[in-house]
XYZ file of C-alpha atoms in Angstrom:
444
model
C -38.602 15.659 -12.599
C -38.019 14.442 -8.908
C -34.458 13.209 -10.791
C -33.846 15.802 -12.433
C -34.220 17.707 -8.831
C -32.128 14.848 -6.591
C -29.692 15.453 -9.590
C -29.050 19.497 -9.293
C -26.885 21.073 -6.447
C -26.664 24.820 -5.864
C -22.512 26.433 -6.125
C -21.817 28.123 -3.787
C -20.997 31.539 -6.570
C -24.719 31.576 -6.802
C -25.549 32.935 -3.464
C -22.948 34.855 -3.661
C -24.537 36.637 -6.445
C -27.848 36.129 -4.787
C -26.654 37.967 -1.789
C -25.390 40.900 -3.908
C -28.969 41.100 -5.400
C -30.465 41.625 -2.805
C -27.611 43.990 -0.998
C -28.875 46.139 -4.751
C -32.252 45.699 -3.368
C -31.730 47.463 -0.418
C -29.682 50.348 -1.771
C -32.184 50.924 -3.807
C -34.446 51.473 -0.776
C -32.489 54.903 -1.259
C -30.965 55.328 -4.343
C -33.994 55.080 -6.551
C -32.237 54.478 -9.693
C -30.537 51.373 -8.335
C -34.270 49.658 -8.750
C -34.580 49.337 -13.062
C -30.855 48.671 -13.135
C -31.223 45.661 -10.452
C -34.396 44.040 -11.502
C -32.431 43.867 -15.013
C -29.064 42.216 -13.475
C -31.922 39.815 -11.941
C -33.422 39.293 -15.066
C -29.798 38.307 -16.777
C -28.593 36.361 -13.521
C -31.735 34.411 -13.623
C -30.828 33.473 -17.691
C -27.173 32.497 -17.251
C -28.187 30.382 -13.852
C -30.588 28.902 -17.156
C -27.959 28.662 -20.018
C -25.210 26.788 -16.751
C -28.662 24.240 -15.857
C -29.293 23.379 -19.594
C -26.118 23.054 -20.857
C -25.108 20.756 -17.902
C -28.449 18.836 -17.904
C -28.416 18.080 -21.495
C -27.910 14.841 -22.076
C -27.352 11.960 -19.841
C -24.263 9.972 -19.160
C -22.123 12.717 -20.162
C -19.536 12.059 -17.069
C -18.424 8.443 -16.772
C -16.609 6.868 -13.358
C -15.124 4.087 -12.942
C -13.367 2.859 -8.958
C -10.989 0.618 -9.342
C -10.203 -1.674 -6.083
C -7.538 -4.319 -5.432
C -9.209 -7.915 -6.079
C -8.301 -7.951 -1.306
C -6.966 -5.223 0.726
C -4.010 -6.314 2.565
C -4.540 -5.846 6.511
C -2.622 -2.781 8.241
C -1.008 -2.116 5.224
C -1.540 1.035 2.972
C -3.657 -0.559 0.710
C -3.627 1.766 -3.101
C -7.319 2.701 -5.660
C -8.036 4.814 -8.393
C -10.268 6.178 -9.644
C -10.582 6.984 -13.894
C -12.995 9.801 -15.092
C -14.098 10.807 -18.141
C -15.718 13.974 -19.489
C -17.603 13.945 -22.219
C -18.972 17.252 -22.628
C -18.111 18.965 -25.867
C -16.784 21.732 -22.678
C -14.138 21.376 -20.065
C -15.836 20.598 -16.646
C -14.955 21.110 -12.777
C -15.444 17.866 -10.558
C -15.127 17.557 -7.548
C -15.529 14.157 -6.227
C -16.687 12.705 -3.163
C -16.026 9.301 -2.533
C -18.323 6.512 0.346
C -15.696 5.356 1.673
C -16.519 2.384 5.047
C -17.555 2.731 8.006
C -14.600 0.807 9.700
C -13.063 3.757 8.287
C -14.340 6.421 10.338
C -13.235 8.832 7.623
C -16.231 11.740 6.372
C -13.739 13.794 4.441
C -12.852 13.159 2.046
C -12.982 15.050 -1.241
C -11.200 15.650 -3.777
C -11.346 18.383 -6.715
C -10.208 18.020 -10.571
C -10.596 19.484 -14.057
C -10.854 17.462 -16.998
C -11.037 19.458 -20.918
C -13.729 18.469 -23.655
C -14.147 14.819 -23.660
C -10.679 13.841 -22.235
C -10.247 11.532 -19.375
C -8.357 11.899 -16.796
C -7.669 9.805 -13.111
C -6.408 9.880 -10.101
C -5.590 7.149 -6.794
C -5.938 7.496 -3.368
C -4.914 5.057 -0.110
C -6.096 3.602 2.649
C -4.785 1.527 5.463
C -7.494 -0.712 7.185
C -7.233 -2.156 11.012
C -9.662 -4.917 10.297
C -10.474 -7.816 8.576
C -13.850 -8.584 7.015
C -15.671 -7.529 4.654
C -15.761 -3.466 3.875
C -18.481 -2.548 1.672
C -17.722 1.198 -0.534
C -20.946 3.093 -0.848
C -21.631 5.241 -3.363
C -18.633 7.492 -6.049
C -19.689 10.680 -6.459
C -19.284 13.590 -8.675
C -20.605 17.093 -9.257
C -20.630 18.929 -12.638
C -20.381 22.129 -12.895
C -19.722 24.598 -15.329
C -16.519 27.380 -15.317
C -19.533 29.170 -14.404
C -20.023 27.215 -11.449
C -23.842 28.872 -10.530
C -25.559 24.909 -10.145
C -23.658 21.974 -10.487
C -24.952 18.095 -11.395
C -24.785 15.001 -9.635
C -23.757 11.635 -11.030
C -22.707 8.982 -8.959
C -21.351 5.321 -9.101
C -20.060 2.460 -8.479
C -22.151 1.450 -4.519
C -22.033 -1.026 -3.189
C -19.035 -2.624 -4.201
C -17.078 -4.944 -1.503
C -13.735 -5.511 -0.417
C -11.985 -7.980 1.503
C -9.524 -7.190 4.325
C -6.925 -10.334 4.457
C -3.930 -10.709 7.444
C -0.905 -8.683 5.914
C -0.029 -10.386 2.295
C 2.378 -7.333 0.845
C 4.052 -7.624 4.729
C 4.161 -11.480 3.999
C 5.741 -10.888 -0.001
C 8.253 -8.725 1.984
C 10.053 -11.045 4.831
C 10.045 -13.929 1.872
C 12.145 -11.711 0.113
C 14.738 -10.410 2.619
C 14.599 -13.928 4.033
C 15.667 -16.487 1.278
C 17.771 -13.796 -0.188
C 19.308 -14.310 3.324
C 19.244 -10.121 3.992
C 17.571 -9.669 6.904
C 20.268 -8.240 8.424
C 19.052 -4.905 6.833
C 16.945 -1.571 7.442
C 18.246 -2.062 11.309
C 16.543 -4.918 11.430
C 18.644 -7.808 14.361
C 21.427 -9.058 13.257
C 21.054 -13.320 14.102
C 24.052 -15.225 14.475
C 24.191 -19.067 12.815
C 24.939 -21.308 15.129
C 26.608 -24.787 13.613
C 24.369 -26.318 10.146
C 21.043 -29.113 10.091
C 23.261 -32.318 9.157
C 21.104 -33.452 6.487
C 23.613 -34.410 3.245
C 22.908 -33.387 0.569
C 26.558 -33.701 -1.549
C 29.871 -34.333 -1.802
C 31.736 -31.270 -3.689
C 35.908 -30.077 -3.869
C 37.215 -28.082 -0.449
C 37.561 -24.216 -2.149
C 39.065 -22.195 0.238
C 35.960 -20.482 2.647
C 34.675 -24.462 3.544
C 34.033 -25.485 6.769
C 37.467 -27.937 7.041
C 34.871 -29.634 9.877
C 33.108 -30.935 7.007
C 36.531 -32.689 5.416
C 35.323 -37.034 4.090
C 38.994 -38.225 4.381
C 37.439 -41.538 2.838
C 36.521 -39.357 0.206
C 39.579 -36.981 0.226
C 41.839 -40.189 0.353
C 40.416 -42.285 -3.210
C 40.340 -38.389 -5.218
C 43.986 -37.764 -3.650
C 42.133 -34.106 -3.198
C 40.765 -32.377 -0.252
C 36.405 -32.952 0.077
C 34.253 -32.219 1.933
C 30.815 -32.748 2.793
C 27.724 -29.695 1.837
C 24.987 -30.277 3.873
C 21.321 -29.013 3.443
C 18.227 -26.994 5.329
C 16.525 -30.773 7.267
C 12.783 -30.596 4.958
C 9.484 -31.352 5.555
C 9.739 -30.804 9.172
C 6.597 -30.305 11.579
C 6.125 -26.740 12.468
C 3.218 -24.825 14.548
C 1.527 -21.625 15.482
C -0.213 -21.965 18.290
C -1.985 -18.488 18.021
C -3.485 -17.091 21.562
C -6.878 -15.365 20.113
C -8.140 -14.413 24.201
C -8.272 -11.471 25.454
C -5.051 -10.530 26.644
C -4.306 -10.570 23.225
C -6.827 -7.592 22.549
C -4.243 -4.972 23.591
C -4.180 -2.118 21.149
C -1.017 -1.090 19.154
C -0.784 1.506 16.663
C -4.344 0.864 16.216
C -4.582 -2.320 15.735
C -4.466 -6.055 18.727
C -2.210 -8.372 19.359
C -4.080 -10.717 17.801
C -3.269 -9.450 14.344
C -0.466 -8.608 14.524
C 0.149 -12.430 15.407
C -2.673 -13.544 12.240
C 0.083 -11.179 10.557
C 3.416 -13.102 11.280
C 1.747 -16.014 11.398
C 1.003 -15.557 7.173
C 4.793 -14.097 6.579
C 6.307 -16.842 8.059
C 4.343 -19.638 6.859
C 4.855 -18.954 3.527
C 9.057 -18.809 4.631
C 8.582 -22.212 6.151
C 7.003 -23.184 2.938
C 9.111 -22.203 0.693
C 11.699 -23.923 3.185
C 10.016 -27.323 2.195
C 7.853 -27.169 5.617
C 5.385 -28.523 6.989
C 3.230 -26.820 8.029
C -0.025 -26.340 10.060
C -1.675 -23.758 12.405
C -4.794 -23.922 15.149
C -6.228 -20.758 17.352
C -7.308 -21.116 21.235
C -9.384 -19.743 23.904
C -11.805 -21.125 25.831
C -11.949 -23.740 23.751
C -9.314 -25.088 20.796
C -9.878 -23.710 17.528
C -8.984 -23.467 13.828
C -6.756 -26.889 13.874
C -5.204 -26.959 10.585
C -2.910 -29.926 10.012
C 0.686 -29.297 8.704
C 0.922 -29.898 5.551
C 3.681 -28.730 2.073
C 1.919 -28.007 -0.401
C 1.663 -25.310 -2.581
C -1.528 -24.828 -2.383
C -1.341 -24.709 1.885
C -0.682 -20.968 1.998
C -4.061 -20.134 0.739
C -5.600 -22.516 2.843
C -3.783 -20.693 5.963
C -4.643 -17.273 4.420
C -8.472 -18.258 4.769
C -8.479 -19.940 8.038
C -6.077 -16.459 9.671
C -9.369 -14.474 7.713
C -11.827 -16.538 9.766
C -10.411 -15.647 12.926
C -13.172 -14.823 15.624
C -12.408 -14.507 18.601
C -14.815 -13.299 21.592
C -11.837 -12.808 23.731
C -12.393 -14.891 26.981
C -9.574 -16.323 29.212
C -7.711 -18.521 27.239
C -8.092 -22.872 28.213
C -3.936 -23.959 27.871
C -5.485 -27.260 29.262
C -6.673 -28.007 26.126
C -4.305 -26.789 23.897
C -2.233 -29.411 25.426
C -4.924 -32.060 25.519
C -5.410 -31.399 22.034
C -1.407 -30.510 20.755
C -1.430 -34.280 22.799
C -3.465 -36.255 20.303
C -3.693 -34.645 17.126
C 0.276 -33.543 16.631
C 1.958 -36.777 17.621
C 5.682 -36.195 15.364
C 8.178 -33.766 17.224
C 7.413 -30.090 16.020
C 8.418 -27.004 15.590
C 5.290 -24.585 18.384
C 5.293 -21.250 17.679
C 3.130 -19.629 20.780
C 1.579 -16.703 19.919
C 0.155 -15.419 24.035
C 0.763 -12.485 25.601
C 1.791 -12.664 29.918
C 1.011 -8.770 31.935
C 1.875 -10.404 34.993
C 4.464 -13.199 36.911
C 1.419 -14.453 38.164
C 0.051 -15.635 34.907
C 2.880 -17.406 33.351
C 3.139 -19.445 36.816
C -0.342 -20.231 36.382
C 0.133 -21.616 32.883
C 3.754 -23.239 33.712
C 3.297 -26.152 33.963
C 1.359 -26.916 30.506
C 4.342 -25.192 28.906
C 6.726 -27.076 30.313
C 4.447 -30.232 29.584
C 4.609 -29.240 25.896
C 8.190 -28.164 25.497
C 9.513 -32.344 26.841
C 8.243 -33.759 23.256
C 8.548 -30.711 20.782
C 10.563 -27.601 20.230
C 8.465 -24.470 22.199
C 8.886 -21.062 21.385
C 6.961 -18.356 23.274
C 6.001 -15.747 22.271
C 5.091 -12.541 23.645
C 5.515 -8.609 23.556
C 6.579 -5.852 25.182
C 4.093 -2.795 26.242
C 5.659 0.110 24.553
C 3.566 2.641 25.983
C 5.764 2.593 28.941
C 8.884 3.255 27.810
C 7.858 6.853 27.665
C 6.629 6.608 31.156
C 10.391 4.735 32.513
C 12.626 7.251 30.220
C 10.476 10.823 31.479
C 11.822 12.339 34.208
C 9.286 12.552 37.572
C 8.779 15.439 38.765
C 6.196 14.871 40.941
C 4.939 12.311 43.800
C 3.061 10.979 41.698
C 5.217 10.963 38.488
C 7.298 9.336 41.139
C 4.523 6.129 41.793
C 4.017 5.624 38.241
C 7.845 5.556 36.567
C 7.937 3.295 39.990
C 4.908 0.605 38.114
C 6.528 1.107 34.972
C 10.188 -0.354 35.610
C 8.436 -3.061 38.345
C 6.279 -3.907 34.751
C 9.057 -3.987 32.040
C 11.408 -6.154 34.541
C 8.790 -8.543 34.737
C 8.933 -9.708 31.545
C 12.537 -10.104 31.827
C 11.920 -12.048 35.000
C 9.308 -14.395 33.110
C 11.589 -14.443 30.132
C 14.814 -16.356 32.363
C 11.837 -17.572 34.417
C 10.765 -19.474 30.634
C 14.379 -20.452 29.666
C 15.008 -21.809 33.488
C 12.877 -25.496 31.527
C 15.076 -24.959 28.276
C 11.495 -23.166 27.046
C 12.838 -20.480 24.228
C 11.453 -17.411 24.168
C 11.055 -14.088 21.913
C 9.951 -10.904 23.923
C 9.509 -8.694 21.509
C 6.944 -4.607 20.355
C 4.948 -5.295 17.688
C 6.152 -3.738 14.825
C 9.122 -6.406 15.104
C 7.422 -9.430 15.993
C 7.241 -10.920 12.233
C 11.698 -10.344 11.506
C 12.173 -11.746 14.899
C 10.093 -15.328 14.720
C 11.486 -15.391 11.262
C 15.347 -15.094 12.286
C 14.088 -17.864 15.393
C 12.826 -20.098 12.449
C 16.527 -19.501 10.840
C 18.319 -20.100 14.283
C 16.690 -23.163 15.177
C 16.860 -24.610 11.595
C 20.874 -23.920 11.458
C 21.091 -25.745 14.588
C 19.601 -28.461 13.747
C 17.700 -28.942 17.157
C 14.777 -29.733 15.619
């Protein structure tokens, strides 16, 4: 009985019927002939409600539903979920579906309506875009079944406490891997880079064909063969590349629902995949008040999964970063000349000046690329016409902050430190382009 009460829900149409009957009883106060008719209508209405209830609640397991979750969600990307429904009733049913979506999405208005014919199945899909890494737990998949009369509804509940983990953006990783290896990073409005020079790792001597660089002609082989021969080179392999991720409070700034830290994590995964496919060794470490998550460089095929798990588990209290500790850790643990990609953010020139001695020290032994972010929220202030005195103040401050970012780039390049000043949306493609440029120039 308790189960019956918990599963029974009254449809709006039932209340409309009761409201009409109540109105008829009210009118019968003046029109006495309506009283008997209304009594008959009430009995008929109650009989119909009883039959509708009996039909819905006769037997169990008349509706089946499954929520198919992917093995893992990709952070910041649109992920698809599929719900499959099966109607075992001998008549068509109307289903109202309410899925209890994880609390992280703060979405409490999910509702879907489907009509399923007798003894048939149906399915539908919907999408979710997570913006935080971690474990997401789904509640009940609630189905409210009703007949064509739609007087009462029977609730079915399925798939309680399904859990899925949200990992750094592996969808973005696959997307950029295809583009980079296919030399198509210049499509879709992406930044075009100039590939200067070539690396000097010799691969083979081959016949000259039109379009080969004349500077690579091998004159000794040409003299022996009697026809032009050229040296062919390939990108150097097994070079160590490290991602240094600042997990301090400066990376907590939000952009389109994600923090700068999450943008850095997604970019690191996509870039690491490219570097491993090019046979380089990839490592990483994170730092804030102390150095954490140190992962030595490796070129093993299974290393990408290790990187994914480390990135997934990055947690931070968003304290101030210790660049002195970072320098000491790099000096002790990274002994071979490496490419260091430092993900951080500087909002003021004084913040850069405090850390500049450590950055200069790192760049003496390694190829250091400092990556920090444009404050895109300032663009609107800069371009918006100033119509009042407060607007003038705001625009001046925004222009000063934007100019400071450019000064920081010049300051770093003054000491031979390569920099990337980028919008969060363009981070991954700019990192990959810088990596390919460094590989092409053979400066590592």
